[in-house]
Amino acid sequence: MRGRFVAGKLIGAAGTFVFVLVFNFFLFRVVNDDPTGKLFRGRNLSAEQLDRRRREFNLDGSKFDQFIAYVEQTVRGNLGDSFLSRRPVTTEIREALWPTIALVGTSTVLSMLIGIMLGIAAGWRRRSGVDVGATTFSMFTYSVPDFWLGMVLLAFFAVKWPWFPTGGFEDAGSQATGLSALLDQAHHMALPCITLTLAYIGEYMIVMRSSLLDTVNEDFLQLARAKGLRDAVVRRRHAVPNALLPVVSLSALNFGYILSGAIAVEAIYSWPGIGQATLEAIRGPDFPMLQGLFLLLSGSMILANLAVDLVYGVLDPRVRGR
């Protein structure tokens, strides 16, 4: 891969991150200029007490002074303390990260594998019963809001038939360790994971089917058939690898979204992940927490886009020459 191509992509990603860093500071202050008043609304605090709170949260200086302090802190890896819990934002995010990676990461991998297989089956046998059934199922799950799907599954499989817990990361007061703890957490994760998997399958299936339909009439496939190769071999060796490029792009971008969590589904199932932390930070408003979460999401998306660009450069040499 050309060094100039890689250097250009790295510089572009670094420039985007600097822009996000600056934008991140002003975004939430435009929405709410004085979070202290809203945080302590209804607590009958005097003006002097509110001023003291503003000094504790470093909100008493000018916007320029706050911005300089924010940049210095962020460069040192310090995202400040949460207004709500008074704990470091990095600690709050680190504790919420594992449940989110486990939930959204697992559902992303499952939906990607199932969606690609359905897309291959549907695209290779166009207008067959498999194509109609897979397309109908995928369009339905893709169009249904994930929070509605989550509430339906919760009502049936946790309330009507109590096969799964109604929410949480593990049983209340559980002292389980090792394999028992993992099985308990997997039991709690089953319903939210099924919800997200069903919600994500559609986009992979539709993209894979569409890409395969564009490939099936290519000349190189006719040549492979003329050589006497079996249909399954033509599909596996020639059609699918050439149809996977759009799915690679979609998969990389969706992996970037993993760290953003799934706000609606995590809220429905009381899953203590990044999505739940984001919801609580918005209710505050908790500026340091919102800034840290926004920076995490933006950074993961920038890295995902960079990975897509570099992988495309390897898979398609024409991209490197542009």
CSV table of C-alpha atoms in Angstrom, one decimal:
chain,number,residue,atom,x,y,z
A,1,MET,CA,0.0,0.0,0.0
A,2,ARG,CA,1.4,3.4,-0.9
A,3,GLY,CA,2.8,5.5,2.0
A,4,ARG,CA,1.3,8.6,0.6
A,5,PHE,CA,-2.2,7.0,0.6
A,6,VAL,CA,-1.8,5.9,4.2
A,7,ALA,CA,-0.4,9.2,5.4
A,8,GLY,CA,-3.2,11.1,3.7
A,9,LYS,CA,-5.8,9.0,5.5
A,10,LEU,CA,-4.0,9.4,8.9
A,11,ILE,CA,-3.8,13.2,8.5
A,12,GLY,CA,-7.4,13.3,7.6
A,13,ALA,CA,-8.5,11.3,10.6
A,14,ALA,CA,-6.3,13.4,13.0
A,15,GLY,CA,-7.8,16.6,11.5
A,16,THR,CA,-11.3,15.3,12.0
A,17,PHE,CA,-10.6,14.4,15.6
A,18,VAL,CA,-9.2,17.9,16.4
A,19,PHE,CA,-12.4,19.4,14.9
A,20,VAL,CA,-14.5,17.0,17.1
A,21,LEU,CA,-12.5,18.0,20.1
A,22,VAL,CA,-13.4,21.7,19.6
A,23,PHE,CA,-17.0,21.1,18.6
A,24,ASN,CA,-17.5,18.8,21.6
A,25,PHE,CA,-16.9,21.7,24.0
A,26,PHE,CA,-19.3,24.2,22.4
A,27,LEU,CA,-22.1,21.7,21.5
A,28,PHE,CA,-23.5,21.1,25.0
A,29,ARG,CA,-23.0,24.7,26.1
A,30,VAL,CA,-25.2,25.9,23.3
A,31,VAL,CA,-27.9,23.5,24.4
A,32,ASN,CA,-27.7,24.6,28.1
A,33,ASP,CA,-25.5,27.5,29.2
A,34,ASP,CA,-25.9,27.0,32.9
A,35,PRO,CA,-26.3,23.3,33.9
A,36,THR,CA,-25.9,24.2,37.7
A,37,GLY,CA,-29.3,25.8,37.8
A,38,LYS,CA,-31.0,22.7,36.3
A,39,LEU,CA,-29.0,20.2,38.4
A,40,PHE,CA,-30.1,21.8,41.7
A,41,ARG,CA,-33.6,22.9,40.6
A,42,GLY,CA,-36.1,22.5,43.5
A,43,ARG,CA,-33.4,22.3,46.2
A,44,ASN,CA,-33.9,25.8,47.5
A,45,LEU,CA,-30.2,26.8,47.2
A,46,SER,CA,-29.3,30.4,47.6
A,47,ALA,CA,-27.5,32.4,45.0
A,48,GLU,CA,-24.2,32.2,47.0
A,49,GLN,CA,-24.6,28.4,47.2
A,50,LEU,CA,-25.2,28.1,43.4
A,51,ASP,CA,-22.1,30.3,42.8
A,52,ARG,CA,-20.1,28.0,45.0
A,53,ARG,CA,-21.3,25.0,43.0
A,54,ARG,CA,-20.3,26.7,39.7
A,55,ARG,CA,-16.8,27.3,41.1
A,56,GLU,CA,-16.6,23.6,42.1
A,57,PHE,CA,-17.6,22.6,38.5
A,58,ASN,CA,-15.2,25.2,37.0
A,59,LEU,CA,-18.1,26.9,35.3
A,60,ASP,CA,-17.4,30.4,36.8
A,61,GLY,CA,-14.8,31.5,34.3
A,62,SER,CA,-15.3,32.9,30.8
A,63,LYS,CA,-16.0,30.4,27.9
A,64,PHE,CA,-12.4,30.9,26.6
A,65,ASP,CA,-10.9,30.0,30.1
A,66,GLN,CA,-13.2,27.0,30.3
A,67,PHE,CA,-12.2,25.9,26.8
A,68,ILE,CA,-8.5,26.2,27.5
A,69,ALA,CA,-8.9,24.2,30.7
A,70,TYR,CA,-11.0,21.6,28.8
A,71,VAL,CA,-8.3,21.2,26.1
A,72,GLU,CA,-5.5,20.9,28.6
A,73,GLN,CA,-7.4,18.3,30.6
A,74,THR,CA,-8.3,16.2,27.6
A,75,VAL,CA,-4.8,16.2,26.2
A,76,ARG,CA,-3.6,14.8,29.5
A,77,GLY,CA,-6.3,12.1,29.3
A,78,ASN,CA,-8.4,13.7,32.1
A,79,LEU,CA,-12.0,14.1,31.1
A,80,GLY,CA,-13.0,15.7,34.5
A,81,ASP,CA,-15.4,14.6,37.2
A,82,SER,CA,-19.0,13.8,36.7
A,83,PHE,CA,-21.4,16.4,38.0
A,84,LEU,CA,-23.8,13.7,39.2
A,85,SER,CA,-21.6,11.1,40.8
A,86,ARG,CA,-18.5,13.3,41.5
A,87,ARG,CA,-16.4,10.4,40.2
A,88,PRO,CA,-13.9,10.6,37.3
A,89,VAL,CA,-15.6,10.4,33.9
A,90,THR,CA,-13.0,7.9,32.7
A,91,THR,CA,-14.0,5.6,35.6
A,92,GLU,CA,-17.7,5.9,34.8
A,93,ILE,CA,-17.1,5.2,31.1
A,94,ARG,CA,-14.7,2.3,31.8
A,95,GLU,CA,-17.3,0.6,34.1
A,96,ALA,CA,-20.1,1.0,31.5
A,97,LEU,CA,-17.9,0.0,28.5
A,98,TRP,CA,-17.7,-3.8,29.2
A,99,PRO,CA,-21.5,-4.4,29.4
A,100,THR,CA,-22.0,-2.4,26.2
A,101,ILE,CA,-19.2,-4.2,24.3
A,102,ALA,CA,-20.6,-7.6,25.4
A,103,LEU,CA,-24.2,-6.7,24.4
A,104,VAL,CA,-23.8,-4.6,21.3
A,105,GLY,CA,-20.7,-6.4,20.1
A,106,THR,CA,-22.3,-9.9,20.3
A,107,SER,CA,-25.5,-8.7,18.6
A,108,THR,CA,-23.5,-7.0,15.8
A,109,VAL,CA,-21.5,-10.2,15.1
A,110,LEU,CA,-24.6,-12.4,15.2
A,111,SER,CA,-26.7,-10.0,13.0
A,112,MET,CA,-23.8,-9.7,10.5
A,113,LEU,CA,-23.3,-13.5,10.1
A,114,ILE,CA,-27.1,-14.2,9.9
A,115,GLY,CA,-27.8,-11.2,7.6
A,116,ILE,CA,-24.9,-12.1,5.2
A,117,MET,CA,-26.1,-15.8,5.0
A,118,LEU,CA,-29.7,-14.7,4.3
A,119,GLY,CA,-28.5,-12.2,1.7
A,120,ILE,CA,-26.5,-14.8,-0.1
A,121,ALA,CA,-29.3,-17.3,-0.1
A,122,ALA,CA,-31.8,-14.7,-1.3
A,123,GLY,CA,-29.6,-13.1,-3.9
A,124,TRP,CA,-28.4,-16.4,-5.4
A,125,ARG,CA,-32.0,-17.7,-5.8
A,126,ARG,CA,-33.8,-14.6,-6.8
A,127,ARG,CA,-37.6,-14.7,-6.7
A,128,SER,CA,-37.6,-18.1,-5.1
A,129,GLY,CA,-39.4,-18.9,-1.9
A,130,VAL,CA,-36.2,-18.4,0.1
A,131,ASP,CA,-35.8,-14.9,-1.5
A,132,VAL,CA,-39.3,-13.9,-0.7
A,133,GLY,CA,-39.3,-15.2,2.8
A,134,ALA,CA,-35.9,-13.8,3.7
A,135,THR,CA,-36.6,-10.4,2.2
A,136,THR,CA,-40.0,-10.1,3.9
A,137,PHE,CA,-38.5,-11.1,7.3
A,138,SER,CA,-35.6,-8.7,6.9
A,139,MET,CA,-37.7,-5.7,5.8
A,140,PHE,CA,-40.1,-6.3,8.7
A,141,THR,CA,-37.3,-6.4,11.3
A,142,TYR,CA,-35.5,-3.5,9.7
A,143,SER,CA,-38.6,-1.3,9.7
A,144,VAL,CA,-39.7,-2.1,13.3
A,145,PRO,CA,-38.2,0.3,16.0
A,146,ASP,CA,-35.9,-1.6,18.3
A,147,PHE,CA,-37.5,-0.2,21.4
A,148,TRP,CA,-40.9,-1.5,20.3
A,149,LEU,CA,-39.4,-4.9,19.5
A,150,GLY,CA,-37.7,-4.9,22.9
A,151,MET,CA,-41.0,-4.2,24.8
A,152,VAL,CA,-42.8,-7.0,22.9
A,153,LEU,CA,-40.1,-9.5,23.7
A,154,LEU,CA,-40.0,-8.3,27.3
A,155,ALA,CA,-43.8,-8.7,27.6
A,156,PHE,CA,-43.9,-12.2,26.3
A,157,PHE,CA,-40.6,-13.8,27.3
A,158,ALA,CA,-40.0,-12.1,30.7
A,159,VAL,CA,-43.5,-11.3,32.0
A,160,LYS,CA,-46.0,-13.7,30.4
A,161,TRP,CA,-43.6,-16.6,30.2
A,162,PRO,CA,-40.8,-15.8,32.7
A,163,TRP,CA,-38.0,-17.6,30.8
A,164,PHE,CA,-35.7,-14.6,31.1
A,165,PRO,CA,-35.1,-11.8,33.6
A,166,THR,CA,-36.9,-8.5,33.1
A,167,GLY,CA,-33.6,-6.5,33.2
A,168,GLY,CA,-30.3,-5.8,34.9
A,169,PHE,CA,-26.8,-7.2,34.3
A,170,GLU,CA,-27.0,-10.0,36.9
A,171,ASP,CA,-29.3,-11.3,39.7
A,172,ALA,CA,-29.7,-8.8,42.5
A,173,GLY,CA,-27.3,-9.5,45.4
A,174,SER,CA,-25.6,-12.2,43.4
A,175,GLN,CA,-22.3,-13.4,44.8
A,176,ALA,CA,-21.5,-15.8,41.9
A,177,THR,CA,-18.0,-15.9,40.5
A,178,GLY,CA,-16.3,-17.5,37.5
A,179,LEU,CA,-18.5,-19.6,35.2
A,180,SER,CA,-21.6,-19.2,37.3
A,181,ALA,CA,-21.3,-15.4,37.1
A,182,LEU,CA,-20.8,-15.6,33.3
A,183,LEU,CA,-23.9,-17.8,32.8
A,184,ASP,CA,-25.9,-15.5,35.0
A,185,GLN,CA,-24.9,-12.5,32.9
A,186,ALA,CA,-25.5,-14.4,29.6
A,187,HIS,CA,-29.0,-15.2,30.9
A,188,HIS,CA,-29.7,-11.5,31.5
A,189,MET,CA,-28.1,-10.5,28.2
A,190,ALA,CA,-30.2,-13.0,26.1
A,191,LEU,CA,-33.3,-10.8,25.5
A,192,PRO,CA,-31.6,-7.5,24.8
A,193,CYS,CA,-29.1,-9.3,22.5
A,194,ILE,CA,-32.0,-11.0,20.6
A,195,THR,CA,-33.7,-7.6,20.2
A,196,LEU,CA,-30.6,-5.9,18.8
A,197,THR,CA,-29.7,-8.9,16.6
A,198,LEU,CA,-33.2,-8.9,15.0
A,199,ALA,CA,-33.1,-5.1,14.6
A,200,TYR,CA,-29.7,-5.2,12.8
A,201,ILE,CA,-30.2,-8.3,10.5
A,202,GLY,CA,-32.2,-6.4,7.9
A,203,GLU,CA,-29.5,-4.0,6.8
A,204,TYR,CA,-26.9,-6.7,6.3
A,205,MET,CA,-29.3,-8.9,4.4
A,206,ILE,CA,-30.5,-6.2,2.1
A,207,VAL,CA,-27.0,-4.9,1.3
A,208,MET,CA,-25.6,-8.4,0.7
A,209,ARG,CA,-28.6,-9.4,-1.5
A,210,SER,CA,-28.3,-6.2,-3.6
A,211,SER,CA,-24.6,-6.6,-4.0
A,212,LEU,CA,-24.9,-10.2,-5.0
A,213,LEU,CA,-27.6,-9.4,-7.6
A,214,ASP,CA,-25.2,-6.9,-9.2
A,215,THR,CA,-22.6,-9.6,-9.4
A,216,VAL,CA,-24.5,-12.7,-10.6
A,217,ASN,CA,-24.6,-11.6,-14.3
A,218,GLU,CA,-20.9,-10.6,-14.5
A,219,ASP,CA,-18.9,-12.2,-17.3
A,220,PHE,CA,-16.4,-13.8,-15.0
A,221,LEU,CA,-19.2,-15.9,-13.4
A,222,GLN,CA,-20.3,-17.1,-16.9
A,223,LEU,CA,-16.8,-18.0,-17.6
A,224,ALA,CA,-16.5,-20.0,-14.4
A,225,ARG,CA,-19.7,-21.9,-15.3
A,226,ALA,CA,-18.4,-22.5,-18.8
A,227,LYS,CA,-15.4,-24.2,-17.3
A,228,GLY,CA,-17.8,-26.7,-15.7
A,229,LEU,CA,-17.5,-25.5,-12.0
A,230,ARG,CA,-20.4,-26.5,-9.8
A,231,ASP,CA,-22.9,-23.8,-8.9
A,232,ALA,CA,-22.0,-23.9,-5.2
A,233,VAL,CA,-18.3,-23.5,-6.1
A,234,VAL,CA,-19.0,-20.5,-8.4
A,235,ARG,CA,-20.9,-18.9,-5.7
A,236,ARG,CA,-18.4,-19.5,-2.9
A,237,ARG,CA,-15.2,-18.8,-4.8
A,238,HIS,CA,-16.2,-16.1,-7.3
A,239,ALA,CA,-19.5,-14.4,-6.6
A,240,VAL,CA,-19.5,-13.9,-2.8
A,241,PRO,CA,-16.0,-12.6,-2.4
A,242,ASN,CA,-16.7,-9.9,-5.1
A,243,ALA,CA,-20.0,-9.0,-3.5
A,244,LEU,CA,-18.6,-8.6,0.0
A,245,LEU,CA,-17.1,-5.1,-0.4
A,246,PRO,CA,-20.2,-3.0,0.5
A,247,VAL,CA,-20.8,-5.4,3.5
A,248,VAL,CA,-17.2,-4.8,4.7
A,249,SER,CA,-17.8,-1.1,4.7
A,250,LEU,CA,-21.1,-1.5,6.5
A,251,SER,CA,-19.6,-3.9,9.1
A,252,ALA,CA,-16.7,-1.6,9.9
A,253,LEU,CA,-18.9,1.4,10.4
A,254,ASN,CA,-21.3,-0.6,12.6
A,255,PHE,CA,-18.4,-1.8,14.8
A,256,GLY,CA,-17.6,1.8,15.3
A,257,TYR,CA,-21.1,2.3,16.6
A,258,ILE,CA,-20.7,-0.5,19.2
A,259,LEU,CA,-19.1,1.9,21.8
A,260,SER,CA,-22.0,4.3,21.5
A,261,GLY,CA,-24.3,1.7,23.0
A,262,ALA,CA,-28.0,1.2,22.3
A,263,ILE,CA,-29.8,3.9,24.4
A,264,ALA,CA,-33.4,2.7,23.9
A,265,VAL,CA,-32.7,-1.1,24.4
A,266,GLU,CA,-30.4,-0.5,27.3
A,267,ALA,CA,-33.0,1.7,29.0
A,268,ILE,CA,-35.8,-0.9,28.4
A,269,TYR,CA,-33.7,-3.8,29.9
A,270,SER,CA,-32.0,-1.6,32.6
A,271,TRP,CA,-28.6,-2.7,31.1
A,272,PRO,CA,-25.8,-0.7,32.8
A,273,GLY,CA,-23.9,0.2,29.6
A,274,ILE,CA,-22.9,3.3,27.7
A,275,GLY,CA,-26.4,3.9,26.4
A,276,GLN,CA,-27.8,4.0,29.9
A,277,ALA,CA,-25.0,6.3,31.0
A,278,THR,CA,-25.7,8.6,28.1
A,279,LEU,CA,-29.4,8.8,29.0
A,280,GLU,CA,-28.6,9.8,32.6
A,281,ALA,CA,-26.0,12.3,31.5
A,282,ILE,CA,-28.6,14.0,29.2
A,283,ARG,CA,-31.1,14.2,32.1
A,284,GLY,CA,-28.5,16.0,34.3
A,285,PRO,CA,-27.2,17.7,32.2
A,286,ASP,CA,-23.8,16.3,33.1
A,287,PHE,CA,-21.4,18.2,30.8
A,288,PRO,CA,-18.2,16.3,31.6
A,289,MET,CA,-19.9,13.0,31.1
A,290,LEU,CA,-21.6,14.1,27.9
A,291,GLN,CA,-18.3,15.4,26.6
A,292,GLY,CA,-16.5,12.2,27.4
A,293,LEU,CA,-19.2,10.0,25.8
A,294,PHE,CA,-19.4,12.2,22.7
A,295,LEU,CA,-15.6,12.1,22.4
A,296,LEU,CA,-15.6,8.3,22.8
A,297,LEU,CA,-18.3,7.8,20.1
A,298,SER,CA,-16.6,10.3,17.7
A,299,GLY,CA,-13.2,8.7,18.2
A,300,SER,CA,-14.5,5.2,17.6
A,301,MET,CA,-16.3,6.3,14.4
A,302,ILE,CA,-13.2,8.1,13.1
A,303,LEU,CA,-11.1,4.9,13.7
A,304,ALA,CA,-13.8,2.8,12.0
A,305,ASN,CA,-13.8,5.1,9.0
A,306,LEU,CA,-10.0,5.0,8.9
A,307,ALA,CA,-10.0,1.2,9.0
A,308,VAL,CA,-12.6,1.1,6.2
A,309,ASP,CA,-10.4,3.4,4.0
A,310,LEU,CA,-7.3,1.4,4.6
A,311,VAL,CA,-9.1,-2.0,4.0
A,312,TYR,CA,-10.6,-0.6,0.8
A,313,GLY,CA,-7.1,0.4,-0.3
A,314,VAL,CA,-6.0,-3.3,0.1
A,315,LEU,CA,-9.1,-4.9,-1.5
A,316,ASP,CA,-9.5,-2.5,-4.4
A,317,PRO,CA,-6.2,-1.1,-5.8
A,318,ARG,CA,-8.1,1.5,-7.8
A,319,VAL,CA,-8.9,3.4,-4.5
A,320,ARG,CA,-5.2,4.0,-3.8
A,321,GLY,CA,-4.7,5.7,-7.1
A,322,ARG,CA,-7.4,8.3,-6.7
